[in-house]
Coordinates of C-alpha atoms in Angstrom, one line a residue:
X36 CA 2.6 -3.8 10.6
X37 CA -0.2 -1.3 11.5
X38 CA -2.3 0.5 8.8
X39 CA 0.3 3.7 8.8
X40 CA 3.1 1.5 8.4
X41 CA 1.6 -0.5 5.7
X42 CA 0.2 2.8 3.8
X43 CA 3.8 4.4 4.2
X44 CA 5.6 1.1 2.9
X45 CA 2.9 0.9 -0.1
X46 CA 3.6 4.7 -0.8
X47 CA 7.3 4.2 -0.6
X48 CA 7.4 1.3 -3.1
X49 CA 4.9 3.3 -5.8
X50 CA 7.3 6.1 -5.5
X51 CA 10.5 3.7 -5.9
X52 CA 9.1 1.9 -8.7
X53 CA 6.9 4.2 -10.5
X54 CA 8.2 7.7 -9.3
X55 CA 4.7 8.8 -8.5
X56 CA 1.3 7.6 -7.3
X57 CA -0.3 9.2 -10.7
X58 CA 2.0 7.0 -13.0
X59 CA 1.3 3.9 -10.7
X60 CA -2.6 4.6 -11.1
X61 CA -2.3 5.3 -14.7
X62 CA -0.1 2.2 -15.4
X63 CA -2.2 -0.3 -13.3
X64 CA -5.3 1.3 -14.5
X65 CA -6.9 2.5 -11.1
X66 CA -8.5 5.5 -10.1
X67 CA -5.7 8.1 -9.1
X68 CA -8.2 10.0 -7.2
X69 CA -9.3 7.1 -5.3
X70 CA -6.0 5.8 -4.7
X71 CA -4.6 8.8 -3.5
X72 CA -7.2 9.6 -0.8
X73 CA -7.0 5.6 0.1
X74 CA -3.3 6.2 0.6
X75 CA -3.3 9.4 2.4
X76 CA -5.9 8.2 4.7
X77 CA -3.9 5.1 5.6
X78 CA -0.8 7.1 6.2
X79 CA -2.2 10.1 8.2
X80 CA -5.1 8.7 9.9
X81 CA -4.4 4.9 10.0
X82 CA -7.5 4.3 8.1
X83 CA -8.2 0.6 7.5
X84 CA -8.6 -0.1 3.5
X85 CA -10.0 -2.9 2.0
X86 CA -8.1 -6.4 2.0
X87 CA -8.6 -6.8 -1.5
X88 CA -7.6 -3.4 -2.6
X89 CA -4.3 -3.7 -0.3
X90 CA -3.6 -7.2 -1.8
X91 CA -4.2 -6.0 -5.4
X92 CA -1.6 -3.1 -5.0
X93 CA 0.7 -5.1 -3.6
X94 CA 0.5 -7.5 -6.1
X95 CA 1.0 -5.1 -8.7
X96 CA 4.2 -4.0 -6.9
X97 CA 5.4 -7.5 -6.8
X98 CA 4.6 -8.1 -3.1
X99 CA 2.4 -10.9 -1.8
X100 CA 0.8 -10.8 1.5
X101 CA 1.8 -13.7 3.8
X102 CA 0.0 -14.6 7.2
X103 CA 2.4 -16.2 9.8
X104 CA 1.6 -17.0 13.7
X105 CA 3.0 -14.3 15.8
X106 CA 5.8 -14.7 18.2
X107 CA 4.4 -15.1 21.7
X108 CA 7.2 -13.4 23.1
X109 CA 6.4 -10.0 21.2
X110 CA 3.4 -7.8 21.8

């Protein structure tokens, strides 16, 4: 999963569970301005976001980040 796909996944889950980025930011005590900018940059530009920030957001959405060995037959 690349940064754009991760950003899109996070945004989709936020909208599915909280209806808006603003509501998610308010309920999880995050800066809406920062979070909105970060997600937009991930989705549009594929910019990298900090691992701590991403894992924290995923945790609040009920997900955990797992690292597994890549299938050697896939590139």
